[in-house]
Coordinates of C-alpha atoms in Angstrom, one line a residue:
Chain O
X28 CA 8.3 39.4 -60.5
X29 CA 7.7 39.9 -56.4
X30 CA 10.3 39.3 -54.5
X31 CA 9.3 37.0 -52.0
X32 CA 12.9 36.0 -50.7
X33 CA 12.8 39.4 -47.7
X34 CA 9.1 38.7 -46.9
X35 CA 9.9 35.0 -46.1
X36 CA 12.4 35.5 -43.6
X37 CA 10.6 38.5 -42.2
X38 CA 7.3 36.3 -41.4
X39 CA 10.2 33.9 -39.7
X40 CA 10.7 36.1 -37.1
X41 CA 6.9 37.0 -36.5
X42 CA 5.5 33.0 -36.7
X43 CA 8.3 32.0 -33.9
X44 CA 6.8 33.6 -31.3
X45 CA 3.4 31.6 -31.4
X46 CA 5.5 28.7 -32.4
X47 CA 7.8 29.0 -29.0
X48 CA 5.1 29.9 -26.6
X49 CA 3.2 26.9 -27.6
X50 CA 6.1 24.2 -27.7
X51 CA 7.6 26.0 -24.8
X52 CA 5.1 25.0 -22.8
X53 CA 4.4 21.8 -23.8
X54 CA 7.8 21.0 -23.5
X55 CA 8.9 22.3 -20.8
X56 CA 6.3 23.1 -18.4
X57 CA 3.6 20.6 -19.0
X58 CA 6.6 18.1 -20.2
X59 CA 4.4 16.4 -21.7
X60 CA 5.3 15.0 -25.7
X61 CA 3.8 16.7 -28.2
X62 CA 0.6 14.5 -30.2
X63 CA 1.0 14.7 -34.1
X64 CA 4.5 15.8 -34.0
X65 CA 4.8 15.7 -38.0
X66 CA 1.0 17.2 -38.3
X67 CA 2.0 19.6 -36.4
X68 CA 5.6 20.8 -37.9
X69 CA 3.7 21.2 -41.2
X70 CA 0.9 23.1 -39.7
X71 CA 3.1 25.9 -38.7
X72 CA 5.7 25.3 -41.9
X73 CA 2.2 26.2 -44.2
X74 CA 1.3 29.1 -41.5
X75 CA 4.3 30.6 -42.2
X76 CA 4.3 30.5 -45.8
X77 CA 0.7 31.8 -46.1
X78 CA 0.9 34.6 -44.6
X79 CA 3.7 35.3 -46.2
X80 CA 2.4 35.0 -49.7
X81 CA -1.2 37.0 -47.9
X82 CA 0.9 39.9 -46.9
X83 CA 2.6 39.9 -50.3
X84 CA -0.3 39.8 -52.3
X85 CA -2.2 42.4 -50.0
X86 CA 0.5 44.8 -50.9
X87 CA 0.6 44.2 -55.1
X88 CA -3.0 43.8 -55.3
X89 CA -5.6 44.7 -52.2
X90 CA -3.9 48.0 -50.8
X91 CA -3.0 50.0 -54.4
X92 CA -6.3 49.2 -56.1
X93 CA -8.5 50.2 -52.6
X94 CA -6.4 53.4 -52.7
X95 CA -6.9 53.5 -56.7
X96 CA -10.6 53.4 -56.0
X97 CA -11.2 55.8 -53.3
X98 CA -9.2 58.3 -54.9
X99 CA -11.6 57.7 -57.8
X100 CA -14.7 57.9 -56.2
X101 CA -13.3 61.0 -54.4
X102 CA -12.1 62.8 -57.3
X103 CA -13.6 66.6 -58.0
X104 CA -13.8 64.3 -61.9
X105 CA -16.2 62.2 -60.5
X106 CA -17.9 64.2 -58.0
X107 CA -17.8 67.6 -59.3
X108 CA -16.4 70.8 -58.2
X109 CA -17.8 72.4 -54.9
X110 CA -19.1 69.2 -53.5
X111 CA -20.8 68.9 -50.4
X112 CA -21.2 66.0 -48.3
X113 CA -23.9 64.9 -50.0
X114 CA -22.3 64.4 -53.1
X115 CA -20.2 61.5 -51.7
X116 CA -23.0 59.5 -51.8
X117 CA -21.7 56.7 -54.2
X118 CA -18.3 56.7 -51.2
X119 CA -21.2 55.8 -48.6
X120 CA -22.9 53.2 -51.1
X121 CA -19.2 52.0 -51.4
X122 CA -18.0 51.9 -48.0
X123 CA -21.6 50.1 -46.8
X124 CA -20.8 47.5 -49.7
X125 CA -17.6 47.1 -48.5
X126 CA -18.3 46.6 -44.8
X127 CA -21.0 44.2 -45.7
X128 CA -19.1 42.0 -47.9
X129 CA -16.0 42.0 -46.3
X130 CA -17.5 41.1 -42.8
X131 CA -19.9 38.3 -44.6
X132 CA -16.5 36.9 -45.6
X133 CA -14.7 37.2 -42.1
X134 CA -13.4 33.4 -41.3
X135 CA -12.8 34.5 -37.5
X136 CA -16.6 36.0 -37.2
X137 CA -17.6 32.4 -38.6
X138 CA -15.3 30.8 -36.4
X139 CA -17.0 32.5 -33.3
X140 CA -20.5 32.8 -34.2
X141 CA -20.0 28.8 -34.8
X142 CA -19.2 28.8 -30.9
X143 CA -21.9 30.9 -29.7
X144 CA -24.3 28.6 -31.6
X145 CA -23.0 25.5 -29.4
X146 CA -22.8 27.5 -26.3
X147 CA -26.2 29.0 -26.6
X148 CA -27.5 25.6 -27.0
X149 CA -28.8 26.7 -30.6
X150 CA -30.7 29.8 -29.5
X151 CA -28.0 32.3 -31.1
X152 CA -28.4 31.2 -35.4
X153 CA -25.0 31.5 -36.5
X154 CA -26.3 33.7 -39.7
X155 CA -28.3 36.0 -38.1
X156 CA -25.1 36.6 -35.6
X157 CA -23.4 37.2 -39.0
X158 CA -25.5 39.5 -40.8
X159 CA -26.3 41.3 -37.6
X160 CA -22.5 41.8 -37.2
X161 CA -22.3 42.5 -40.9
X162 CA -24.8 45.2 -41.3
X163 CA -23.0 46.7 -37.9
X164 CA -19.9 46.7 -39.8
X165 CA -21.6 48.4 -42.9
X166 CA -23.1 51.3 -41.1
X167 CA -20.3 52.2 -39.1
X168 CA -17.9 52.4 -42.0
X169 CA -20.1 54.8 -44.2
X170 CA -20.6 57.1 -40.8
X171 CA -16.9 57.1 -40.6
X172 CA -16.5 57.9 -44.2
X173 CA -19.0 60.4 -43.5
X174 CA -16.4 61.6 -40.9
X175 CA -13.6 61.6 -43.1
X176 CA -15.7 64.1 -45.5
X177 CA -16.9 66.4 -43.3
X178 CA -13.6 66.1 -41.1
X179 CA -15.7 65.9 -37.5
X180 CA -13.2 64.7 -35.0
X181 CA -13.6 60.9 -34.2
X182 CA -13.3 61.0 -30.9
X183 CA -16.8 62.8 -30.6
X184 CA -18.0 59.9 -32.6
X185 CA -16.2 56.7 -30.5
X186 CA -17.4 58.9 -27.3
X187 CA -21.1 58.6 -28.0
X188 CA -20.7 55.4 -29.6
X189 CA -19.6 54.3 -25.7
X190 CA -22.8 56.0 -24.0
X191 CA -25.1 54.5 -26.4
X192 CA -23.4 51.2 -26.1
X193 CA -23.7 51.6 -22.0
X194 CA -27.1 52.1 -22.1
X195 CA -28.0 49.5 -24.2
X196 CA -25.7 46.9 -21.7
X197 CA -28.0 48.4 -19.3
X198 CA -31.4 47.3 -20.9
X199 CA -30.4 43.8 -22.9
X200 CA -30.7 40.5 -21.8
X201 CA -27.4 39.2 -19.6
X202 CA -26.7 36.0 -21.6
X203 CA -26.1 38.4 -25.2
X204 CA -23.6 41.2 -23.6
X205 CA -20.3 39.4 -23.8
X206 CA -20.7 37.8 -26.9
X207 CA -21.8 41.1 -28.3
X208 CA -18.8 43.0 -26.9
X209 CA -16.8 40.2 -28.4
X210 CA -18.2 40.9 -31.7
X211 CA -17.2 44.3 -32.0
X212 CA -12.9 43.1 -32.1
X213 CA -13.9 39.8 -33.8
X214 CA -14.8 42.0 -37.4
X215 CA -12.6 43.4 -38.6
X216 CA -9.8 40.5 -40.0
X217 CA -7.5 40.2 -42.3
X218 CA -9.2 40.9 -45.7
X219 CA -11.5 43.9 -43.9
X220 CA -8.3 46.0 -42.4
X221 CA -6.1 46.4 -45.5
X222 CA -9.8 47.4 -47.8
X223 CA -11.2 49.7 -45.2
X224 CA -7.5 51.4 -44.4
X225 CA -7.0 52.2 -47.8
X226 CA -10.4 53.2 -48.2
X227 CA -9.6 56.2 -45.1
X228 CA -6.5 57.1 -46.3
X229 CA -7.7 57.3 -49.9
X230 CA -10.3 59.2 -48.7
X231 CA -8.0 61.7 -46.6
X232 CA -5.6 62.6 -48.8
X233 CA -7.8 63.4 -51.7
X234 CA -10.6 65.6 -49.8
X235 CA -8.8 69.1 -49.5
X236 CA -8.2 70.1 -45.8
X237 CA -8.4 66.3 -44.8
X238 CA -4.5 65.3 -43.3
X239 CA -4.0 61.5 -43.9
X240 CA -2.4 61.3 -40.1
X241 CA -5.2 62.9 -38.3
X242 CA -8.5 61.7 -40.6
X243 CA -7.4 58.7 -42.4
X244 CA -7.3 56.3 -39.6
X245 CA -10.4 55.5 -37.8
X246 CA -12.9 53.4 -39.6
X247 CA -11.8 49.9 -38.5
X248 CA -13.0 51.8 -34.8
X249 CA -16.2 52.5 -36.6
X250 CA -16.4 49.2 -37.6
X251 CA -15.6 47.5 -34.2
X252 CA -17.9 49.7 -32.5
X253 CA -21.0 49.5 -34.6
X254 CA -21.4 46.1 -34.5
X255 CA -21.6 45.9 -30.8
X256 CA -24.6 48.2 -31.3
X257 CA -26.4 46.0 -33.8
X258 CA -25.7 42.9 -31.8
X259 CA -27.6 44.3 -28.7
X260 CA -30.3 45.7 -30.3
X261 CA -30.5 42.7 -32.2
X262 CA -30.8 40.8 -28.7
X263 CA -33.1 43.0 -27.4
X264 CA -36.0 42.8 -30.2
X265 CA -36.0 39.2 -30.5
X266 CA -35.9 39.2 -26.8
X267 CA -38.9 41.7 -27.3
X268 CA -40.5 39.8 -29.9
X269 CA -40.4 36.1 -27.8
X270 CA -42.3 38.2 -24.3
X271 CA -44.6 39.8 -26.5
X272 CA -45.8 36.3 -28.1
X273 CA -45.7 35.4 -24.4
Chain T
X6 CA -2.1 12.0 -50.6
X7 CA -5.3 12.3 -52.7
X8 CA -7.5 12.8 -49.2
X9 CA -5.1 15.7 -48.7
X10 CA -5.7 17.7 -51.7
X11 CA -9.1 17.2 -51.5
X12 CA -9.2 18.7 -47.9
X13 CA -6.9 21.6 -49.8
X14 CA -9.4 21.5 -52.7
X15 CA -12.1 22.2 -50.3
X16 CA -10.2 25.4 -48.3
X17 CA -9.5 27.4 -51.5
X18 CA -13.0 27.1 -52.5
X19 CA -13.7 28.4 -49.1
X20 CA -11.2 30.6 -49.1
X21 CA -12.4 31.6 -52.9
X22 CA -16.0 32.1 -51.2
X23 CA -14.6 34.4 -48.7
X24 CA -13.2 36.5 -51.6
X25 CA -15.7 36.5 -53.9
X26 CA -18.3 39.3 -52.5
X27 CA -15.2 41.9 -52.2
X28 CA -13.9 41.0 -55.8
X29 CA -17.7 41.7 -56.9
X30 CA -17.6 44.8 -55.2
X31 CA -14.5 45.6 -56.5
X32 CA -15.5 45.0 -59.7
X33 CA -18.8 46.6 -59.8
X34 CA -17.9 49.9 -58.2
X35 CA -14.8 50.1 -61.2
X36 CA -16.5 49.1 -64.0
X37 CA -19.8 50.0 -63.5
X38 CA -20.0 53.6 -61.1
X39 CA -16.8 54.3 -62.4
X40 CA -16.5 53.3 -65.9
X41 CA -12.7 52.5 -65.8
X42 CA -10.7 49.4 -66.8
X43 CA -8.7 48.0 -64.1
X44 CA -5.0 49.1 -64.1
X45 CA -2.1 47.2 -63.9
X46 CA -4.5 43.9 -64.3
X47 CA -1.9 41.6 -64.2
X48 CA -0.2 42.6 -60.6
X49 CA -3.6 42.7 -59.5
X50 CA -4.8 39.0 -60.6
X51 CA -1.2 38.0 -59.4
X52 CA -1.7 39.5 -55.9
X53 CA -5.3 38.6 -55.4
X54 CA -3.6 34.9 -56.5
X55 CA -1.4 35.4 -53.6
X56 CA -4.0 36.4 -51.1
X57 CA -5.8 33.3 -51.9
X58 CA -3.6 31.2 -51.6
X59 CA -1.9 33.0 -48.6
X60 CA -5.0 32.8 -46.8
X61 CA -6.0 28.8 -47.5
X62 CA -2.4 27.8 -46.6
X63 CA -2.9 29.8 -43.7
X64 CA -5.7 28.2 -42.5
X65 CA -5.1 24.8 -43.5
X66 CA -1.7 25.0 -41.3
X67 CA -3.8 26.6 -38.3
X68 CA -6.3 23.4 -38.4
X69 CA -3.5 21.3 -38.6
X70 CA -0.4 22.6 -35.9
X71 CA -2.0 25.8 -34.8
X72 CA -5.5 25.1 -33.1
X73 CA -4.9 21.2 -31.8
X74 CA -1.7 22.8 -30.4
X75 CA -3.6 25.8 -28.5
X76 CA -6.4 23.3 -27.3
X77 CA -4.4 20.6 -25.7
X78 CA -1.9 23.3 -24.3
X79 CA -5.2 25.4 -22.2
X80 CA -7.0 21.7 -21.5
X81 CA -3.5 20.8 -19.7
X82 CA -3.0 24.0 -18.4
X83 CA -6.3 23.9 -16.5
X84 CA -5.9 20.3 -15.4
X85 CA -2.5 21.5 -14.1
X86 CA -4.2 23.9 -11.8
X87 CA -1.5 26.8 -11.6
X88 CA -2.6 29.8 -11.8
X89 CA 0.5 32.0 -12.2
X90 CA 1.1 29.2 -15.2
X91 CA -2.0 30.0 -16.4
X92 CA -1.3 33.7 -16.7
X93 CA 1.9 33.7 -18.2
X94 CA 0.6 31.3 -21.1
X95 CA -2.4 33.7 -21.2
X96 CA 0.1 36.6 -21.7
X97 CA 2.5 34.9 -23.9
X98 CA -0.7 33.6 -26.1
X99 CA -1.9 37.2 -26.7
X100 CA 1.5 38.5 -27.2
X101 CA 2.6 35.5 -29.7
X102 CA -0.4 35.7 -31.7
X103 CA -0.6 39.3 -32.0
X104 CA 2.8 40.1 -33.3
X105 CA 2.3 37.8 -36.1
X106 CA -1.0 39.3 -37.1
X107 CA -1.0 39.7 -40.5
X108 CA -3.7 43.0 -40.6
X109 CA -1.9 44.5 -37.7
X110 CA 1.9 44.2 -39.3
X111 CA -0.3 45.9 -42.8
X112 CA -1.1 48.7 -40.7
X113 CA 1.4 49.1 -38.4
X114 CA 3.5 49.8 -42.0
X115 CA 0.3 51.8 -43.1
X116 CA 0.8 54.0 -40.1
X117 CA 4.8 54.7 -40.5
X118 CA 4.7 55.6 -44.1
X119 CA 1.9 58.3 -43.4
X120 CA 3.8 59.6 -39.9
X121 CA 6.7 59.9 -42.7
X122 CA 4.9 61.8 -45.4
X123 CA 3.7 63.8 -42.2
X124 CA 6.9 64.6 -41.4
X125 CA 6.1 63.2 -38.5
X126 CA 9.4 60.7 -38.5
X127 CA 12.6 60.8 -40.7
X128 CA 12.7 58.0 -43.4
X129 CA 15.2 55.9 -41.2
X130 CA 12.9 55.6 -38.4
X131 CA 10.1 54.0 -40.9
X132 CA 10.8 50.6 -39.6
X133 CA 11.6 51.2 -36.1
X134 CA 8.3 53.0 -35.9
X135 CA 6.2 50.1 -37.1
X136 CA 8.4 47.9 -35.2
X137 CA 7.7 49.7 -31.8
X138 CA 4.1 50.3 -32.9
X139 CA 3.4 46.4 -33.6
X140 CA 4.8 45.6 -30.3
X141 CA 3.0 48.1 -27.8
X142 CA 0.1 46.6 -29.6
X143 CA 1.0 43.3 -28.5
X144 CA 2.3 43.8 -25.2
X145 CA -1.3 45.3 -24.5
X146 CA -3.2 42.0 -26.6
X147 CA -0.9 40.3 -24.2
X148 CA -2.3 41.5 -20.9
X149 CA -5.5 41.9 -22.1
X150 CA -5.9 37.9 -22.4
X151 CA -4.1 37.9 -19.2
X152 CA -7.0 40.1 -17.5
X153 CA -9.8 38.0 -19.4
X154 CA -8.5 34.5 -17.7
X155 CA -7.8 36.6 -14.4
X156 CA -11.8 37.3 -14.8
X157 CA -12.9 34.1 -15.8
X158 CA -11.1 32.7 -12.6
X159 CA -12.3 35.6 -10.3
X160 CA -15.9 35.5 -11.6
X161 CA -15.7 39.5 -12.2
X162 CA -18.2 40.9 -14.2
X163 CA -17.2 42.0 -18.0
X164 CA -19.3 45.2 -17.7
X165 CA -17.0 46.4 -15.0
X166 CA -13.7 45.7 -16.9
X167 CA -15.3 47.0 -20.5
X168 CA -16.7 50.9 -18.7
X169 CA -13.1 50.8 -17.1
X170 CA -11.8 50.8 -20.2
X171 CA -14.3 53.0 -21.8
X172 CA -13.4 55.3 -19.6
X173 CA -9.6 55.0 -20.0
X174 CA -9.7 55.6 -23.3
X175 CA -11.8 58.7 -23.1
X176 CA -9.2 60.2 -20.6
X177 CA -5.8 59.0 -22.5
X178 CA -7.8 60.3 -25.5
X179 CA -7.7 64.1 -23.7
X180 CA -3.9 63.8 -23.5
X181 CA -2.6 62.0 -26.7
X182 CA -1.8 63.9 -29.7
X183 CA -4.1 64.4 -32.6
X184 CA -2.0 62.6 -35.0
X185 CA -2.4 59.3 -33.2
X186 CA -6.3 59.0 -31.8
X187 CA -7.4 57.6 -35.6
X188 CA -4.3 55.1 -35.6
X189 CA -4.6 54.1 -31.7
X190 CA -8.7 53.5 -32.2
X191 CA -8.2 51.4 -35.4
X192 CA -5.5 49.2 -33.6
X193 CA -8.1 48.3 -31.6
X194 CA -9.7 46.3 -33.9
X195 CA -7.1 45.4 -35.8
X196 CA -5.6 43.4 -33.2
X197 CA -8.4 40.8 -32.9
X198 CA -8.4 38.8 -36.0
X199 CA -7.8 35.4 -37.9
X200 CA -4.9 34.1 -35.8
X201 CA -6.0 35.2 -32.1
X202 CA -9.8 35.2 -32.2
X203 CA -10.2 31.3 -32.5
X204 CA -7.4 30.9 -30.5
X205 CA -8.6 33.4 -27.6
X206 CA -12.3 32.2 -27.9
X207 CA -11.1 28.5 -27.4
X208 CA -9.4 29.1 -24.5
X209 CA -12.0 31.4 -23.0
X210 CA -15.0 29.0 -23.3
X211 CA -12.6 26.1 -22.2
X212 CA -11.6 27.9 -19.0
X213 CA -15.6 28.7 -18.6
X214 CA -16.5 25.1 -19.1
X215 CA -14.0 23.8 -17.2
X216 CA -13.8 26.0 -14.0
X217 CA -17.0 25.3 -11.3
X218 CA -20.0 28.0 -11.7
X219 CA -18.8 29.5 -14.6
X220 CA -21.0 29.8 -17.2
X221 CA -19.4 29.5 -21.0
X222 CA -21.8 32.0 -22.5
X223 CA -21.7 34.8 -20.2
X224 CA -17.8 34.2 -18.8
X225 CA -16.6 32.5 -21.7
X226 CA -16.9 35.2 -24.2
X227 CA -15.5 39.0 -23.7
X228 CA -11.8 38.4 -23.8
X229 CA -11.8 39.7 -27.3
X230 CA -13.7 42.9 -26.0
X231 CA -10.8 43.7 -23.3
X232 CA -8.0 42.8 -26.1
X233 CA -9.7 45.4 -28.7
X234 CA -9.7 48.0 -25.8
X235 CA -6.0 48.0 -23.9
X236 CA -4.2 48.7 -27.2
X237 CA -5.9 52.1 -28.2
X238 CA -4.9 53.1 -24.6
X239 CA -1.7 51.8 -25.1
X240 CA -0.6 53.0 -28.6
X241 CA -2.0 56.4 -27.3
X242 CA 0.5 56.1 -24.4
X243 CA 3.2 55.5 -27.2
X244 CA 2.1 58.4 -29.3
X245 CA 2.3 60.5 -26.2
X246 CA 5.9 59.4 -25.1
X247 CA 7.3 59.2 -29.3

């Protein structure tokens, strides 16, 4: 069985923070009572004990089996001796499938898209934000698997990434750019990280002349970097598409 | 009682929904493309049990004490009309909620035990390393909120802030060491994620709504953008001074 006794008291420490700077102020700068007080208590009591149990269950079930798989689909068994890049193709098909569902799923994507419907007045559909985001996501984790096989630093990658992101600022419409800049940090949550980081270092330490250190990491920067990309251009063919019905 | 459970019924179906399209992934790309049965089948059920029901607790208590809490608090705040207030909360909300992100703490450990099987740090320093790690991260979350409300309240443009940081990270970039570029990019992203996003985005459009010729969908948004750009520069800082 887990033990789940150490993990408990661990999350303690990392809860109290939030739960301090939040009744800290309420109490003694705003001195003001605190609504719900019960509510509230158990709010944090269940926050505590969820992630708990979510960083518990990551580690028996979410992070062995990603590294499990990627060191399957890596393996010279599955992909043959001598393989070039190309033969990774099922890792791409995997790391797109990946991205896609994982961001689909992401509660804090939902949670802001939700926002930028109300904001927008309704203009910004909070499903095409998602799949927008979500097909971002996908794309830039199969390039950065792409990376990790053919062992191109990242930084050449992220670098470009910026200039193509810069000029696209420079060309969409105003109202889209912050929201799309937030979209980039919003993707990549709690069930995304631990999938795609195993997926890297999988990836990494099977390929030979891969090290885990230097070209494991990486693909949640893919992934917060992509969408950004598929946001704006999103914004700017719609934006196209309305003027040219004009 | 019974209203409860139903509310709870109602999350871990969501929270099941969430799941679902990874588990068919999972599942396709292992028994299908691969052809193998799943190992150890019983930790795995067991764990993906515990993520579930991790993750509906979790939000269930952020809907109840988390997210009333965070709304009053930045409504009051406001109406108080203290700035350096303001800031500090803005600080201590992006520390607070980053230190107990649960994708970041994953990492963080990530990160230690492949600096160890680097050789990169002795076994002893394992959880010092992730501890230091966690918290450059959230010192930088930290300010990063800090510099959003600052730019919500000043009215400064976010393109400004964001090519500033662009360009920050491309020169820390030519100084840090290999070893840490991949893990201070990721970190980036990591950061951002099911406790601090709603948290951040409330606050952010609530400031924008709340503060004269602001408007909520061009000022509102972008904190999240500055929070997933100070911590690569700052965990590259740390991997320059480790």
């Amino acid at each position: 069985m887990v033990d789940l006794f150490q993990p408990f008291v661990d999350m303690l420490w990392d809860v109290a923070p939030i739960a301090s700077v939040l009744f800290g102020f309420q109490l003694l700068i705003l001195k003001q009572k605190i609504p719900h007080l019960k509510q509230v208590i158990i709010g944090f009591v269940l926050v505590w004990i969820g992630l708990t149990l979510f960083i518990a269950g990551l580690e028996k079930a979410l992070f062995p089996l990603g590294k499990l798989m990627a060191n399957q689909l890596t393996s010279p068994d599955f992909i043959g001796s001598n393989a070039s890049w190309e033969d990774y193709y099922w890792v791409y098909i995997f790391a797109f499938a990946v991205g896609f569902s994982t961001t689909i799923a992401e509660p804090s994507l939902l949670a802001v898209a939700i926002k930028a419907h109300q904001v927008s007045g309704g203009s910004i559909k909070t499903w095409s934000l998602r799949i927008t985001v979500a097909v971002g996501v996908a794309v830039g984790i199969s390039l950065g698997s792409y990376r990790i096989v053919t062992g191109i630093p990242i930084h050449y990658f992220i670098i470009t990434g910026y200039a193509v992101v810069l000029i696209q600022t420079y060309f969409a419409p105003k109202s889209i750019i912050a929201l799309a800049y937030d979209s980039g940090g919003v993707t990549t949550s709690t069930v995304t990280v631990p999938l795609v980081a195993a997926l890297g270092l999988g990836l990494a330490s099977t390929i030979e002349g891969r090290n885990p250190i230097i070209d494991g990491f990486g693909l949640i920067a893919f992934a917060s970097l992509f969408p950004i990309m598929s946001v704006l251009a999103y914004a700017q063919i719609t934006d196209f598409l309305t003027r040219r019905k004009k | 009682m019974k209203k409860i459970l139903k509310v709870f019924g109602h999350n871990l179906l969501d929270s099941a929904k969430d799941l679902a399209p990874i588990v068919l992934v999972i599942g396709f790309f292992q028994l299908i493309v691969l052809q193998q049965s799943i190992p150890n089948l019983f930790d795995i059920v067991l764990g993906t049990g515990f993520v579930l029901l991790g993750l509906t607790l979790f939000v269930y208590g952020l809907n109840l004490g988390l997210f009333p809490m965070g709304e009053v608090l930045a409504f009051a705040l406001v109406k108080k009309g203290s700035i350096i207030w303001l800031l500090i909360f803005s600080f201590a909300l992006g520390f607070g909620t980053t230190i107990a992100e649960p994708a970041l703490i994953a990492v963080a450990n990530e990160a230690a035990s492949v600096a160890q099987l680097g050789g990169l740090i002795q076994e002893i320093e394992l959880q010092p390393y992730a501890q230091i790690l966690r918290y450059t991260v959230a010192i930088s979350v930290g300010l990063s909120v800090l510099l959003g409300v600052l730019r919500i309240i000043k009215g400064w443009p976010l393109t400004t802030l964001i090519i500033g940081g662009y360009l920050l990270v491309i020169i820390t970039t030519a100084f840090a060491p290999d070893n840490i570029i991949g893990i201070a990019y990721d970190s980036g992203g990591v950061t951002t994620s099911t406790i601090t996003v709603p948290l951040v985005t409330a606050l952010g459009v609530g400031l924008a709504s709340s503060i004269r010729g602001r408007n909520p969908m061009t000022d509102g948004f972008g904190m999240i953008a500055i929070a997933s750009l100070l911590p690569i520069v700052a965990v590259m800082i740390f991997g320059m001074l480790w």
